[in-house]
Coordinates of C-alpha atoms and ligand atoms in Angstrom, one line a residue:
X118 CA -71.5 77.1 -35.0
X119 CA -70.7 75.9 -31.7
X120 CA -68.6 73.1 -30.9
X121 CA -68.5 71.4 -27.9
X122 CA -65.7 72.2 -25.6
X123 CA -64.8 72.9 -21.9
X124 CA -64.5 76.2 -21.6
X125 CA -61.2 76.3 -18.9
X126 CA -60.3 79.7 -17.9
X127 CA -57.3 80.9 -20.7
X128 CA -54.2 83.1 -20.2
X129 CA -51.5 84.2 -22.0
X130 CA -49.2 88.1 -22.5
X131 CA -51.1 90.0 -25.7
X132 CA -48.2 92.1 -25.9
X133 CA -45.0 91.5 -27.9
X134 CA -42.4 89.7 -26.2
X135 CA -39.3 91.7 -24.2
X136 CA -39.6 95.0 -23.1
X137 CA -42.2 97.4 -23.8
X138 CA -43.9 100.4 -21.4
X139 CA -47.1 98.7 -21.2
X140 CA -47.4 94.7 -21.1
X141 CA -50.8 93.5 -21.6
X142 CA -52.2 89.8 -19.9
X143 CA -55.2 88.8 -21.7
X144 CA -57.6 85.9 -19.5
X145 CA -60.5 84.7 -21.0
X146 CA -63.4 82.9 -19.1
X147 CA -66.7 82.2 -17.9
X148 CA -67.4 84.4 -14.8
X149 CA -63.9 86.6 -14.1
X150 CA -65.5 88.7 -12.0
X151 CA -64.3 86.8 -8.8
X152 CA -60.9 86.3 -10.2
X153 CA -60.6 90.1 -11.2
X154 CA -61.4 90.7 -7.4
X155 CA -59.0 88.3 -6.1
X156 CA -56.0 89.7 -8.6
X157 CA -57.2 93.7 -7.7
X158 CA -57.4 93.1 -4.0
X159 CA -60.9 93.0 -3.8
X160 CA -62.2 95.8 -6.1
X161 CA -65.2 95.6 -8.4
X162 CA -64.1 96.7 -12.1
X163 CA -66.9 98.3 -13.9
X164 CA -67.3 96.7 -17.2
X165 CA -65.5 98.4 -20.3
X166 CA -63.8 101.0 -17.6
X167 CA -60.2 101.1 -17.1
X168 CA -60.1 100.4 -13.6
X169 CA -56.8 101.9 -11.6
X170 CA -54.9 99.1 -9.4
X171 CA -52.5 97.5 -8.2
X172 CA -52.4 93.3 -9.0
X173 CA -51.8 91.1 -5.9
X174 CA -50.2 88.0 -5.2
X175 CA -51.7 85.2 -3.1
X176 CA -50.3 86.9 0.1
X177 CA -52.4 90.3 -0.9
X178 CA -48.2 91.4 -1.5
X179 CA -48.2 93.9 -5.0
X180 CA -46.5 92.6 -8.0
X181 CA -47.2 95.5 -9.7
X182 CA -49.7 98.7 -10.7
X183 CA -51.9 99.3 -13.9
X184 CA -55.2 98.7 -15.4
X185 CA -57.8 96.6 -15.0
X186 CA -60.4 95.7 -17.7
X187 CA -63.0 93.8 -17.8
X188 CA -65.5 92.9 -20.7
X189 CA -68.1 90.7 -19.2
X190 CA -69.2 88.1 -21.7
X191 CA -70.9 87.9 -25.0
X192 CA -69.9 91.4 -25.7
X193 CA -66.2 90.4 -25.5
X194 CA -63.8 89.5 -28.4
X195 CA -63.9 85.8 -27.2
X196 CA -67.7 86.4 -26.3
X197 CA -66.6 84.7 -23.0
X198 CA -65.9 87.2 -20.0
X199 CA -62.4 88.8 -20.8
X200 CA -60.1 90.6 -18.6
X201 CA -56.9 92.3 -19.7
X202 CA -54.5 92.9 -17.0
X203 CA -52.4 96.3 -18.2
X204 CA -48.7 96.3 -16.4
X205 CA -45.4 97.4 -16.8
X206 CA -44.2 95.8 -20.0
X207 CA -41.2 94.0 -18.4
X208 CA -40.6 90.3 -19.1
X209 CA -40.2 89.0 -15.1
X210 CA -43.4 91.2 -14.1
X211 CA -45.7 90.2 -16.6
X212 CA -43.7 86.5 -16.0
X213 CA -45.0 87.0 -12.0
X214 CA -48.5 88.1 -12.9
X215 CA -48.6 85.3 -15.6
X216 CA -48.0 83.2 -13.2
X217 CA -50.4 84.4 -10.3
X218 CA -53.2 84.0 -13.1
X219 CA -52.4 80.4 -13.1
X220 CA -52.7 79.9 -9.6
X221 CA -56.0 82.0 -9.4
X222 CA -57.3 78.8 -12.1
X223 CA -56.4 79.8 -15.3
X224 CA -54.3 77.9 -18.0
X225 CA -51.9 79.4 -20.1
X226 CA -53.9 79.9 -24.0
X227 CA -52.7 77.9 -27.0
X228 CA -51.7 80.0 -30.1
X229 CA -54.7 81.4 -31.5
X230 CA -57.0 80.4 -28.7
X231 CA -58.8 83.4 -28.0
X232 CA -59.9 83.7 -31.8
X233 CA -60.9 80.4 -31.8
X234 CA -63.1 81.1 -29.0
X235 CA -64.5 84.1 -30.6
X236 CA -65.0 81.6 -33.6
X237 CA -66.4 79.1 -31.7
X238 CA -68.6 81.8 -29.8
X239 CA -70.1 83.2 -33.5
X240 CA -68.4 86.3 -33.0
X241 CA -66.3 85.9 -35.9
X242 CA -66.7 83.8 -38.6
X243 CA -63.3 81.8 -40.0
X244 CA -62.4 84.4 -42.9
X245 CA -62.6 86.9 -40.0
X246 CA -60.5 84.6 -37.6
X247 CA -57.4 84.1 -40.0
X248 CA -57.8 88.0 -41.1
X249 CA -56.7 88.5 -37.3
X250 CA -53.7 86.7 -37.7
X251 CA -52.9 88.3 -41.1
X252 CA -53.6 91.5 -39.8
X253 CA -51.2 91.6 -37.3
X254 CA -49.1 90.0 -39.9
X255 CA -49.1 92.0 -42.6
X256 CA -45.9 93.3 -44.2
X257 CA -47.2 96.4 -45.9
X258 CA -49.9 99.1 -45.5
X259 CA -52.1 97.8 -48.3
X260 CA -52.1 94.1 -47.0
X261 CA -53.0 95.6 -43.5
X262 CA -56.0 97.7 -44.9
X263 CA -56.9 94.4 -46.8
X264 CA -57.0 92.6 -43.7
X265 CA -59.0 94.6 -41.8
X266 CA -61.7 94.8 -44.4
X267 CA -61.6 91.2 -44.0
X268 CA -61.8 91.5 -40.5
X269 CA -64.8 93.4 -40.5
X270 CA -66.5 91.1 -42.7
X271 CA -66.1 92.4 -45.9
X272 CA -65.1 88.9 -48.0
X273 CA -67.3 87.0 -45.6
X274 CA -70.1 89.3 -46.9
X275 CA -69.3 88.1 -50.4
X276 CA -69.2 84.5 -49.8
X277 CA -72.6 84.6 -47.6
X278 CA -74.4 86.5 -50.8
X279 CA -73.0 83.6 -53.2
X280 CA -74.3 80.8 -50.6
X281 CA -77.7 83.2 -50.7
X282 CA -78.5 82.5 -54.1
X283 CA -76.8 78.7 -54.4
X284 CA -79.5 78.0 -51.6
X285 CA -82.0 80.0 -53.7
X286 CA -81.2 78.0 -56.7
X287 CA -80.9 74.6 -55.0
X288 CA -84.7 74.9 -53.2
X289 CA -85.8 75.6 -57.1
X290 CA -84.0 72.4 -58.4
X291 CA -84.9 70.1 -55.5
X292 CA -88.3 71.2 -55.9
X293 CA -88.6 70.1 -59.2
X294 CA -87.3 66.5 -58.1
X295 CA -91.0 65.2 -57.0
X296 CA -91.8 66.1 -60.5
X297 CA -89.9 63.8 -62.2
X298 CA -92.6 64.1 -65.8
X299 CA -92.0 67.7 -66.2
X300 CA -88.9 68.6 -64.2
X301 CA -86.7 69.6 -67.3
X302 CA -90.1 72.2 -68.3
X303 CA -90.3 73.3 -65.0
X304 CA -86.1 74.3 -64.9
X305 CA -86.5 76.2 -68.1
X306 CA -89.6 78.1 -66.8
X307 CA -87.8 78.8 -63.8
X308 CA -84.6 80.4 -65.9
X309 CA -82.6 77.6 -63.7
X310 CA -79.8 77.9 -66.5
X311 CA -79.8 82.0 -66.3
X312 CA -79.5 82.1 -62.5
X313 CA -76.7 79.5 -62.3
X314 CA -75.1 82.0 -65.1
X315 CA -75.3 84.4 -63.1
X316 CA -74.4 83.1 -60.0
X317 CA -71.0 81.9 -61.9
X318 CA -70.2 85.3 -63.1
X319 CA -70.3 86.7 -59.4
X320 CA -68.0 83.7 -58.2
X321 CA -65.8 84.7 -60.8
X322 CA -65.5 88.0 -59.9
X323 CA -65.3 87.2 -56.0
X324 CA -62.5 84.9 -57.4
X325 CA -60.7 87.4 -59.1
X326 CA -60.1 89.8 -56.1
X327 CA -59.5 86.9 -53.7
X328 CA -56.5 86.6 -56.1
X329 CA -55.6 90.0 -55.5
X330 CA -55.7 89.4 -51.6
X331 CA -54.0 86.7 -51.9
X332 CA -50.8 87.9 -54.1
X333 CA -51.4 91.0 -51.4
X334 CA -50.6 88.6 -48.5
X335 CA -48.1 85.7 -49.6
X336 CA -45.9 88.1 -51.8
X337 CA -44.1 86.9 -54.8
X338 CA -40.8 84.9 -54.5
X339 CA -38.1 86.0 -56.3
X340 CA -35.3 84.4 -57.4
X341 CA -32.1 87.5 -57.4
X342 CA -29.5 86.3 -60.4
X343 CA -26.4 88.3 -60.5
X344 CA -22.7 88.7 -60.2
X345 CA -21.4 90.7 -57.3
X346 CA -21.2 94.5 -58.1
X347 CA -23.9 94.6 -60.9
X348 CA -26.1 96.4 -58.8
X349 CA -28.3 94.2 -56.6
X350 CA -28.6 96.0 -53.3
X351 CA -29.1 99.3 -55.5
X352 CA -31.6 97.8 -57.6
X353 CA -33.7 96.0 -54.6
X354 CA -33.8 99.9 -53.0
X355 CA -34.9 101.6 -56.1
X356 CA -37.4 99.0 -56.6
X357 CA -38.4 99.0 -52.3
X358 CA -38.7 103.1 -53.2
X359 CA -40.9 105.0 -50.7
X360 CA -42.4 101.8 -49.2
X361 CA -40.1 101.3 -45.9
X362 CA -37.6 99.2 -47.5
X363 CA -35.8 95.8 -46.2
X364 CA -38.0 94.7 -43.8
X365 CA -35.8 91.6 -42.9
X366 CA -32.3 91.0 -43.9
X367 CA -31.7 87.1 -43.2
X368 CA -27.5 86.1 -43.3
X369 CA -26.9 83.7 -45.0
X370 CA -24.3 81.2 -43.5
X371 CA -21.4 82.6 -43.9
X372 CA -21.4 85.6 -45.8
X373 CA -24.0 85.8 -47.8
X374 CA -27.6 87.7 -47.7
X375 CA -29.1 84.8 -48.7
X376 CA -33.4 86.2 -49.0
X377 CA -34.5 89.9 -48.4
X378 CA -37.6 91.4 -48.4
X379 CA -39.3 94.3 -49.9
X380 CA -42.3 95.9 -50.7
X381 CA -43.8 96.7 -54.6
X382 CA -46.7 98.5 -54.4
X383 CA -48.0 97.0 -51.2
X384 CA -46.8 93.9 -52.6
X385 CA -44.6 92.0 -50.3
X386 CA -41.4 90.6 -52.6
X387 CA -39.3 88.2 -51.1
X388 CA -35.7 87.6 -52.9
X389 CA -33.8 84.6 -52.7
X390 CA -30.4 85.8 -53.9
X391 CA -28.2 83.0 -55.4
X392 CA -25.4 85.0 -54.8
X393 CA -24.9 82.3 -52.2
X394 CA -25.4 79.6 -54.5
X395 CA -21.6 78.6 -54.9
X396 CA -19.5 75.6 -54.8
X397 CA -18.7 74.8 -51.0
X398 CA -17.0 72.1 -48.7
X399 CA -18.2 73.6 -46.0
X400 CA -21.3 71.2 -44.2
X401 CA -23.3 73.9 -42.6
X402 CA -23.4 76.1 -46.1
X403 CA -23.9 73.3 -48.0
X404 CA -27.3 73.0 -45.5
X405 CA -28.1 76.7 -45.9
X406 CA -28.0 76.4 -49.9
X407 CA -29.7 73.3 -50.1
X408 CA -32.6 75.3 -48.3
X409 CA -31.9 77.7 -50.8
X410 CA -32.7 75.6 -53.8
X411 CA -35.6 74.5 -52.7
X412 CA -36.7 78.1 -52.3
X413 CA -35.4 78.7 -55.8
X414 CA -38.5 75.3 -56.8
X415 CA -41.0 77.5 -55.3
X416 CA -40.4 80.6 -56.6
X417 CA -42.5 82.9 -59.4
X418 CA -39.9 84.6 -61.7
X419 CA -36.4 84.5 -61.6
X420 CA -34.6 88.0 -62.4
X421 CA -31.1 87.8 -64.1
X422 CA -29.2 90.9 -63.1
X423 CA -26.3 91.7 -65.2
X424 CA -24.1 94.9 -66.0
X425 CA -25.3 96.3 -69.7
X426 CA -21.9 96.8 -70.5
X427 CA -20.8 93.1 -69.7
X428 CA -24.0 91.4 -70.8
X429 CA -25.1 87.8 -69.6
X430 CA -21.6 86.2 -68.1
X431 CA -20.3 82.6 -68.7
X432 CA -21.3 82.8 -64.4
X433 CA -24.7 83.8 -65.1
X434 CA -24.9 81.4 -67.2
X435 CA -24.4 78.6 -65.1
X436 CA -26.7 79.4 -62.7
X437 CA -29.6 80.2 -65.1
X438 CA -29.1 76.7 -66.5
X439 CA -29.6 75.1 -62.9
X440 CA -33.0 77.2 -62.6
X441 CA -36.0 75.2 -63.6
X442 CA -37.0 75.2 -67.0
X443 CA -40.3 76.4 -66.8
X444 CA -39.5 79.4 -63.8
X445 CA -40.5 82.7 -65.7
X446 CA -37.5 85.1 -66.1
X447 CA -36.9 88.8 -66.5
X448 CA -33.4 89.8 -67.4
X449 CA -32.5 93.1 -66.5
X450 CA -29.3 94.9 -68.0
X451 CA -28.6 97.5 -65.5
X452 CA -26.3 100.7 -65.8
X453 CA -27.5 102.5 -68.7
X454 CA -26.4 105.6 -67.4
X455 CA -22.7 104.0 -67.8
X456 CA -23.6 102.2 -71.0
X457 CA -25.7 104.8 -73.0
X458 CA -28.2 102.6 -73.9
X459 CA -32.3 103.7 -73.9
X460 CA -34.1 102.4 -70.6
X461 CA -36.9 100.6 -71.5
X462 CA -38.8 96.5 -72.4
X463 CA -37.8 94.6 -74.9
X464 CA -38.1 91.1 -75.6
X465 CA -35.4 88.7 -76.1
X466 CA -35.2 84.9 -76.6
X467 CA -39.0 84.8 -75.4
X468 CA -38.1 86.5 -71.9
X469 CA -38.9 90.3 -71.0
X470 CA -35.8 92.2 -71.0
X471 CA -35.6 95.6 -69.2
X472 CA -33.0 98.4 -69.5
X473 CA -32.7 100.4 -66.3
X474 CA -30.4 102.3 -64.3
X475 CA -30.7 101.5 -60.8
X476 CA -28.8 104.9 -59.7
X477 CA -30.7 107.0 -61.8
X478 CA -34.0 105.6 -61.7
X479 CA -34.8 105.6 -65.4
X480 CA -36.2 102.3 -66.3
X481 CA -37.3 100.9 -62.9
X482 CA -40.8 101.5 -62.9
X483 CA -41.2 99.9 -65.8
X484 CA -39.6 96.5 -64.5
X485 CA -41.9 97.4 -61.1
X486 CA -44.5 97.6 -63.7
X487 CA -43.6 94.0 -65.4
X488 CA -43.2 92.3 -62.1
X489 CA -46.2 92.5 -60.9
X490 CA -48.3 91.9 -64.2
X491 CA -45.9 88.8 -64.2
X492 CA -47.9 87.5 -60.9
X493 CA -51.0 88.5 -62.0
X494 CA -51.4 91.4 -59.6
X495 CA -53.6 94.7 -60.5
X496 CA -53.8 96.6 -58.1
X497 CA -55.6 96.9 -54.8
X498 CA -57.9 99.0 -55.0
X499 CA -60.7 99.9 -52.5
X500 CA -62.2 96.3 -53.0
X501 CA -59.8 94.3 -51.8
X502 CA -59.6 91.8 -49.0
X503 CA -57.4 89.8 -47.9
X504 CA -57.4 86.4 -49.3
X505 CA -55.7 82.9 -47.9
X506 CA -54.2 80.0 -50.8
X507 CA -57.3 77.5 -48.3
X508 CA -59.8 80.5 -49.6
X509 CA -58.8 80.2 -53.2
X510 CA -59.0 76.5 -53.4
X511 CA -62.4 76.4 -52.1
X512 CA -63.6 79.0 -54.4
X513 CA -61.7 77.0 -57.5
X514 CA -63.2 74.0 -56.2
X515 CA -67.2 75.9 -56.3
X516 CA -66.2 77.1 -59.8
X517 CA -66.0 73.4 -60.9
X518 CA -69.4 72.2 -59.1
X519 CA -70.9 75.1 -60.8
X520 CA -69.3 73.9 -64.3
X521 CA -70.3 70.2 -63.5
X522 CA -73.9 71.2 -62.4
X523 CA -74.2 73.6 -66.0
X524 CA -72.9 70.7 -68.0
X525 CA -75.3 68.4 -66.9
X526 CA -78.3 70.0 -65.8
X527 CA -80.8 67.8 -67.6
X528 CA -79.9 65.1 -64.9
X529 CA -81.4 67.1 -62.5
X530 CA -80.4 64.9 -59.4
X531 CA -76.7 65.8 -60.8
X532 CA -77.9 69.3 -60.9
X533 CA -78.9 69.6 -57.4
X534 CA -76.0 67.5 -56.1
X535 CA -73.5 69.5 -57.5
X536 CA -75.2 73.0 -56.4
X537 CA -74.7 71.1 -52.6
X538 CA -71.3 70.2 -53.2
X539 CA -70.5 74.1 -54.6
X540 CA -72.1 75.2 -51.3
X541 CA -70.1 73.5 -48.9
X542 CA -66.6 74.5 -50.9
X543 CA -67.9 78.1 -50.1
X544 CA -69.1 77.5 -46.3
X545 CA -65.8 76.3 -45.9
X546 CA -64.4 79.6 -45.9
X547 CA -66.6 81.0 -43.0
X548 CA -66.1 77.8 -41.1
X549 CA -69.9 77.1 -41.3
X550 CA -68.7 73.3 -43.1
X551 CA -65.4 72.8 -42.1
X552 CA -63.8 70.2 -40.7
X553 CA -61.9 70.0 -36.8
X554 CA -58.6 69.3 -38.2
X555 CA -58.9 72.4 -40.3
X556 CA -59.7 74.2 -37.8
X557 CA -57.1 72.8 -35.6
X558 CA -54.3 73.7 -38.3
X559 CA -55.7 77.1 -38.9
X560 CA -55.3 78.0 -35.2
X561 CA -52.4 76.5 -34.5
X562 CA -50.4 79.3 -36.8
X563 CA -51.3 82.1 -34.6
X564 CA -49.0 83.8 -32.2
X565 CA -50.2 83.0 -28.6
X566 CA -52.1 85.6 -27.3
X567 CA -54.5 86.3 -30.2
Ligands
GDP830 P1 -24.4 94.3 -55.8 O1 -23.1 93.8 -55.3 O2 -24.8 93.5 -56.9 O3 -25.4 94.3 -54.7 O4 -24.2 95.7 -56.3 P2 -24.4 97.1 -55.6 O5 -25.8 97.5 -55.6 O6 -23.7 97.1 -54.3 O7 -23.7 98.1 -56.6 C1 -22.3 98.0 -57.0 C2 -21.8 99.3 -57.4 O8 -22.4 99.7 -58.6 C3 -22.1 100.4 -56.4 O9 -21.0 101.3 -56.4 C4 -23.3 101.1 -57.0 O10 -23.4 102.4 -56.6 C5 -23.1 100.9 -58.5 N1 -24.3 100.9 -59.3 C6 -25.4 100.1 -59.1 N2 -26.3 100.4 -60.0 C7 -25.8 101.4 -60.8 C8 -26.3 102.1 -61.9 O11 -27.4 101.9 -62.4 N3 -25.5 103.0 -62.5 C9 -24.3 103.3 -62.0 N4 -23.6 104.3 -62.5 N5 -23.8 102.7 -60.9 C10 -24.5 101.7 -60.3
ZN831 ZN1 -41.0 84.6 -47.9

């Protein structure tokens, strides 16, 4: 696809802000050679070499020493020419040779603007694009290997098979349109009904580990219930176990962690703990656990916490009946050790209860084990990509055309126009029917530099 734009020259530091023994300037193009002379002092890089030098101001002074590279377009990421500029990582020297790219014509990039040139360029197609951002992203191992299969075209593969045989299907049923006498006879010859069958079994199936990406990359939310000292921070490391634990540890306002994060399975959990959901005068709490109630609308399960000797508190109480009504809850009775009680699920009042000890271990793989069947989550295994909330939609929405188009397939205009319709929910997942604006939000959440 290729949309119309001016192509200005584009800069921007690839590298993650502050300090760092390498810092990377990325400058993307149409003919760098002469600017990669200019900013080397005249030298020639060969293309895909790492080319020693030092990087010039405008009065041939050095700002500093590294590598030059230089990927002459199309076979570039951007499919533009590309130059990457390889310094010392400090802020004020890649700040200075920023800043010397500027002068030498380029403009600093826009978040995501050198994947949306490598978009725009067909070098990647949108699923690809976002898997870039997710990639870099990701919060655990298995949403990282998830992305790259993504990356490397592995759901875009899926979607373009689908859109295959939609087409296939679609030049059958518009075919049978000049022949309005014996159109129905013609369908049923055909097997019309059978292929759009099958076709709907493989959406579902493509749907089903889209899911899987997609509980992979947003996580579950999880609201944390429980009085201080029943074991929360013990419980959220048990849980975390090998998977590099609290990956960010947000304060709350005052004193309270107000969300954590961890890691189930390669599934990235992120806890809004209510223990800083209390009565307060104070105006810049009362902001921070206003925020938190919203967090609390938008969660998937609430888990009550509470000492198995004390059971459910008059406290915990309180706060469970400010949740809403319809938030799924697990209530977990912690410290069997202490208590003697068996580890293990029950139910009670309609809600899973589990009996664990978060010191000894017993019991916590079965609530790991709960959790994520609670969000729907199987498993990744080898065939699963990474998946996006837009990517789901669209497929939900080609799942209905196809339902619409089965339902009423003896109207065969109806038929065909809903085959069209399922077609463009699924090329808007590779961008080949999308809309500006969506690509303009879509962009506009990457880092700058990518
Ligand atoms: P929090 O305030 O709810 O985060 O509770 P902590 O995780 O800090 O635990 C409070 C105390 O209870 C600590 O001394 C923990 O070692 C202890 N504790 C937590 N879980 C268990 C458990 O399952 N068994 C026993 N015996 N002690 C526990
Ligand atoms: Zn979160």
């Amino acid at each position: 696809m290729n949309l119309s734009y001016t192509p200005a020259t584009i800069c921007a530091v690839a590298t993650a802000p502050g300090r760092g023994g390498v810092g990377v300037i990325r400058v993307s193009g149409k003919d760098l050679l002469p600017f990669a002379q200019a900013i080397s002092g005249g030298k020639s890089p060969k293309p895909r070499y790492a080319t020693y030098t030092d990087f010039f101001d405008a009065h041939g002074q050095a700002i500093d020493n590294g590598l030059l590279l230089y990927f002459p377009g199309p076979n570039s990421f951007t499919g533009e020419d590309v130059l990457e500029l390889q310094g010392h990582g400090g802020p004020v020297v890649m700040k200075m040779l920023l800043a010397r790219c500027v002068e030498l014509g380029a403009r600093l990039a826009e978040p995501g603007e050198f994947t949306k040139r490598a978009f725009l360029n067909d070098k990647l197609d949108l699923a690809q694009a976002e898997s870039v951002a997710d990639l870099i992203d990701a919060s655990s191992e298995t949403a990282a290997k998830s992305a790259l299969k993504s990356l490397k075209g592995a759901f875009s593969k899926e979607i373009h098979v689908l859109v295959d045989e939609l087409i296939t299907l679609r030049m059958l049923v518009e075919a049978t349109l000049d022949f309005p006498e014996e159109e129905i006879d013609f369908l049923k010859q055909a097997d019309a009904l059978g292929k759009l069958m099958r076709l709907r079994d493989r959406l579902v199936q493509v749907q089903a580990t889209a899911k899987q990406g997609a509980i992979l990359r947003e996580g579950m939310h999880v609201v944390l219930v429980g009085q201080p000292n029943v074991g929360k921070s013990s419980l959220m490391n048990a849980l975390a176990g090998d998977d590099i634990a609290i990956v960010t540890d947000i304060a709350g306002t005052t004193r309270d962690t107000v969300r954590e994060e961890i890691v189930i399975d390669g599934v990235p959990v992120h806890i809004i703990d209510t223990a800083g959901l209390r009565d307060t005068d104070d105006v810049v709490e009362k902001i921070g656990i206003e925020r938190t109630w919203q967090a609390v609308e938008r969660a998937d399960l609430a888990l009550l916490l509470v000492d198995s000797r004390e059971g459910l508190t008059a406290e915990v109480q309180a706060i469970l009946e400010r949740l809403p009504p319809a938030l799924p809850r697990v209530q977990v009775f912690n410290k069997v050790d202490l208590s003697g009680e068996a580890a293990g699920l029950s139910v009670e009042n309609g809600h899973p209860l589990v009996r664990l000890s978060a010191r000894t271990h017993q019991g916590v793989d079965v609530l790991k084990a709960k959790l994520l069947e609670m969000i729907g989550y199987s498993g990744a295994d080898e065939g699963v990509f990474l998946a996006r909330q837009r990517h789901l939609d669209a497929i939900a929405r080609a799942a209905e055309h196809l339902e619409l188009a089965h339902a009423d397939w003896e109207q065969v205009e109806i038929f065909a126009e809903e085959l069209r319709m399922a077609q463009n929910a699924l090329s808007e997942i590779t961008g080949e029917f999308s809309a500006d604006d969506l690509l303009g939000v879509i962009f506009s959440r990457f880092c700058i530099g990518k």
